[in-house]
Structure formats: structure tokens, C-alpha cells
Coordinates of C-alpha atoms in Angstrom, one line a residue:
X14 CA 96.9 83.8 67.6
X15 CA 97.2 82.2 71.3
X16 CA 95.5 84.3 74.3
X17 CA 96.6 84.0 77.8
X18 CA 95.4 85.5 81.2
X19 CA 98.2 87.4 83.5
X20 CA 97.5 88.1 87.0
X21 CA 99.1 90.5 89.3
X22 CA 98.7 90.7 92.7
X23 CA 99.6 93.7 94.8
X24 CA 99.0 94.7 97.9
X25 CA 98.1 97.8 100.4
X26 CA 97.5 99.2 103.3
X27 CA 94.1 101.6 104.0
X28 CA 91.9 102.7 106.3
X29 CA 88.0 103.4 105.5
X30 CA 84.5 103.4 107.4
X31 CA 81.0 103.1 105.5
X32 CA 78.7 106.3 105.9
X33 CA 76.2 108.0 103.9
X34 CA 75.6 111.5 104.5
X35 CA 72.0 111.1 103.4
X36 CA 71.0 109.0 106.9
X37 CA 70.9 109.4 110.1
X38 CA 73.8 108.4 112.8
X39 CA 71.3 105.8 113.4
X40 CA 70.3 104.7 110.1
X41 CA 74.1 104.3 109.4
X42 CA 74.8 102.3 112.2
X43 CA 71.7 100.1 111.9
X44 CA 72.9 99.5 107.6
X45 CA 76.8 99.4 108.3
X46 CA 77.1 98.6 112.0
X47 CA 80.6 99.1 113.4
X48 CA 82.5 100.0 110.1
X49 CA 80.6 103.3 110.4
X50 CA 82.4 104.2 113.5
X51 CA 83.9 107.4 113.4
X52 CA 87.4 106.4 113.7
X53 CA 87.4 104.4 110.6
X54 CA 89.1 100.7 110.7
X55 CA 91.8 99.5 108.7
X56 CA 92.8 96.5 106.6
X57 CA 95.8 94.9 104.3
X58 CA 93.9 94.6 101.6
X59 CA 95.0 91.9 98.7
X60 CA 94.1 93.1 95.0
X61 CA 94.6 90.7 92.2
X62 CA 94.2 91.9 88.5
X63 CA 93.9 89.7 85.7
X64 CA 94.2 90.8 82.0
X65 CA 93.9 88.5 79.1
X66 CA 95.3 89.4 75.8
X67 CA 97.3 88.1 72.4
X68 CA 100.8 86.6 73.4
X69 CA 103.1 88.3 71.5
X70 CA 105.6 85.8 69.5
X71 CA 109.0 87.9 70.1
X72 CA 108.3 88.0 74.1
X73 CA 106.1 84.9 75.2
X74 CA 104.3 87.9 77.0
X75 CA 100.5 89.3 76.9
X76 CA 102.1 92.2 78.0
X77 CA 105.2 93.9 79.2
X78 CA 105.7 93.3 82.6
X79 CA 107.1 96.4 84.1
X80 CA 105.0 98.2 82.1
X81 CA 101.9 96.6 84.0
X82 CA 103.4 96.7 87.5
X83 CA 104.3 100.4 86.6
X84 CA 100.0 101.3 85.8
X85 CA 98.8 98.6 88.5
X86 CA 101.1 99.9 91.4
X87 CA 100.1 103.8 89.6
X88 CA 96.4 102.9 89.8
X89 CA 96.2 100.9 93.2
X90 CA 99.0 100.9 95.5
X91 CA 99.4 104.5 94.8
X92 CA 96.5 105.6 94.9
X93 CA 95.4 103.6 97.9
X94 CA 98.2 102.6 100.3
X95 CA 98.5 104.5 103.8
X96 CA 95.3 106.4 102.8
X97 CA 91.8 106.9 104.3
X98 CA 90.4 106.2 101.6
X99 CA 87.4 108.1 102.5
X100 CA 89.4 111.6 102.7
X101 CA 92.3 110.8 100.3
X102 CA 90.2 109.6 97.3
X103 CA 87.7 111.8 96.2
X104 CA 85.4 109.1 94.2
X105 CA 84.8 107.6 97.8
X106 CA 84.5 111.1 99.8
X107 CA 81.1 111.2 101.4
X108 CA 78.0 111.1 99.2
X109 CA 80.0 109.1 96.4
X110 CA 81.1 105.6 96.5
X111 CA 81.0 103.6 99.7
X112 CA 84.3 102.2 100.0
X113 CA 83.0 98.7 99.5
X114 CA 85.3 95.9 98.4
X115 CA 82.5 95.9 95.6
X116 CA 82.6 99.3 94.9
X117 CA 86.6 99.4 95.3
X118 CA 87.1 96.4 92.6
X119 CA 85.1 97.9 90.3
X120 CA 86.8 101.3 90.3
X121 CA 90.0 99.6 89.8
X122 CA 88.9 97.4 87.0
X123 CA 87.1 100.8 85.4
X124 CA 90.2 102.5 86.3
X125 CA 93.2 100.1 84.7
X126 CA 91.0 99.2 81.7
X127 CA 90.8 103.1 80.5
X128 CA 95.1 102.8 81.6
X129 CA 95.5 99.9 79.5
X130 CA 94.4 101.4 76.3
X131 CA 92.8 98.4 75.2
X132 CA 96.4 96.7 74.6
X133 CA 95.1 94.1 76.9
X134 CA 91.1 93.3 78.2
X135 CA 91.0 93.4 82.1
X136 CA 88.9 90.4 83.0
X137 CA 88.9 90.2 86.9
X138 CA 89.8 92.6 89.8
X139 CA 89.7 90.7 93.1
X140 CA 89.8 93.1 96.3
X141 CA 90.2 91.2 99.5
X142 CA 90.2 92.8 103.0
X143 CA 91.4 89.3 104.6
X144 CA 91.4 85.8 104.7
X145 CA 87.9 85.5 104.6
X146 CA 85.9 88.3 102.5
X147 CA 86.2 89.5 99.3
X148 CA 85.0 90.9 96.1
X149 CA 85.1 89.8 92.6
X150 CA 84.5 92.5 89.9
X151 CA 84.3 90.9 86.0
X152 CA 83.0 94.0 84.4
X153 CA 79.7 93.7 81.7

């Protein structure tokens, strides 16, 4: 049976700032510079997810569409959009995950593939903060 690759891009609004609670002010500002600044900093971040699955002979599809955009927007833009996401998401509170675009695409892969129910494999999760950095998750 054919396979195919679907990606989804969605988009959101948060605000974040890198600190670890285990160093000093000055330790955080010497590893994290600026973006640990106390007022936090904000970007329009761009996440694309790709899954790759059977295409189904009745639909043409590797899976339903709304049905995706209804777990995606859930698991992202939900989750994410007009937060800090260092208050309003407990994985990234202080002392767990820095809010990294590292650390954010690989809680949203980890996150949609337990959603997904293995109907479909998540293969990529891109998280960019703007034109010109991002991160690439791709899982084991």
C-alpha cells in the first residue's frame, strides 16, 4: 500500500524567557544573555508537523483532515498561543524544560504522536521563532 507525508503548519503567538532556577542571576545571563530578562520576550512562532502514514483508497488521505487540525490546533495553538509559556505550561515552569525551540518541538512531536494513536507516525515537528532560527525535532 502507498505512504505519503502530510504537513500542517499552524501558527501562534507566545511569550517566554530562558532561566534556570539552579544558577545564579549571573550565571543565567552569562548562558542565556538577554532572553533571560525578566520581562520575558515574545515571538510568532511557525510550527510545521508532518506525519506520514498509509493512504487510504476511499479518501486519497493519510488522514482525516479535520480530525488533524482538530489534535494539532488542541496540542499547539491551544496550548501555546497568547501564553507565557513559562507560567501557563507547566512542563516549561522553572526547573523543567527551557522553553527552547528544541525543547518546544520535541514536546510537540512527543505530544501529538501519543494523540495520534499510532494511526499515523509523526516524522518532523519544525518550531520557528522567525525568519531566521529554528528547530527540527525527527524523534529516535
Amino acid at each position: 500500500m502507498s505512504h505519503a507525508s502530510l504537513t500542517r503548519r499552524m501558527k501562534f503567538s507566545a511569550r517566554h524567557r530562558y532561566w534556570n532556577p539552579a544558577l545564579s542571576a549571573a550565571e543565567n545571563a552569562a548562558v542565556y544573555g538577554v532572553s533571560a530578562d525578566a520581562r520575558y520576550h515574545g515571538h510568532d512562532y511557525v510550527c510545521d508537523v508532518t506525519v506520514r502514514g498509509k493512504l487510504d483508497p476511499r479518501s486519497g488521505m493519510v488522514i482525516d483532515l479535520a480530525e488533524f487540525d482538530r489534535i494539532v490546533g488542541q496540542e499547539v495553538r491551544r496550548r501555546f498561543d497568547g501564553k507565557t509559556i513559562n507560567e501557563d505550561v507547566p512542563e516549561f515552569g522553572d526547573g523543567e524544560l527551557a522553553p527552547s525551540g528544541e525543547n518546544l518541538a520535541k514536546f510537540v512531536f512527543d505530544r501529538l504522536q501519543a494523540s495520534l494513536h499510532g494511526r499515523v507516525q509523526v516524522t518532523e515537528v519544525t518550531v520557528s521563532e522567525d525568519d531566521t532560527l529554528r528547530a527540527t525535532y525527527r524523534g529516535d
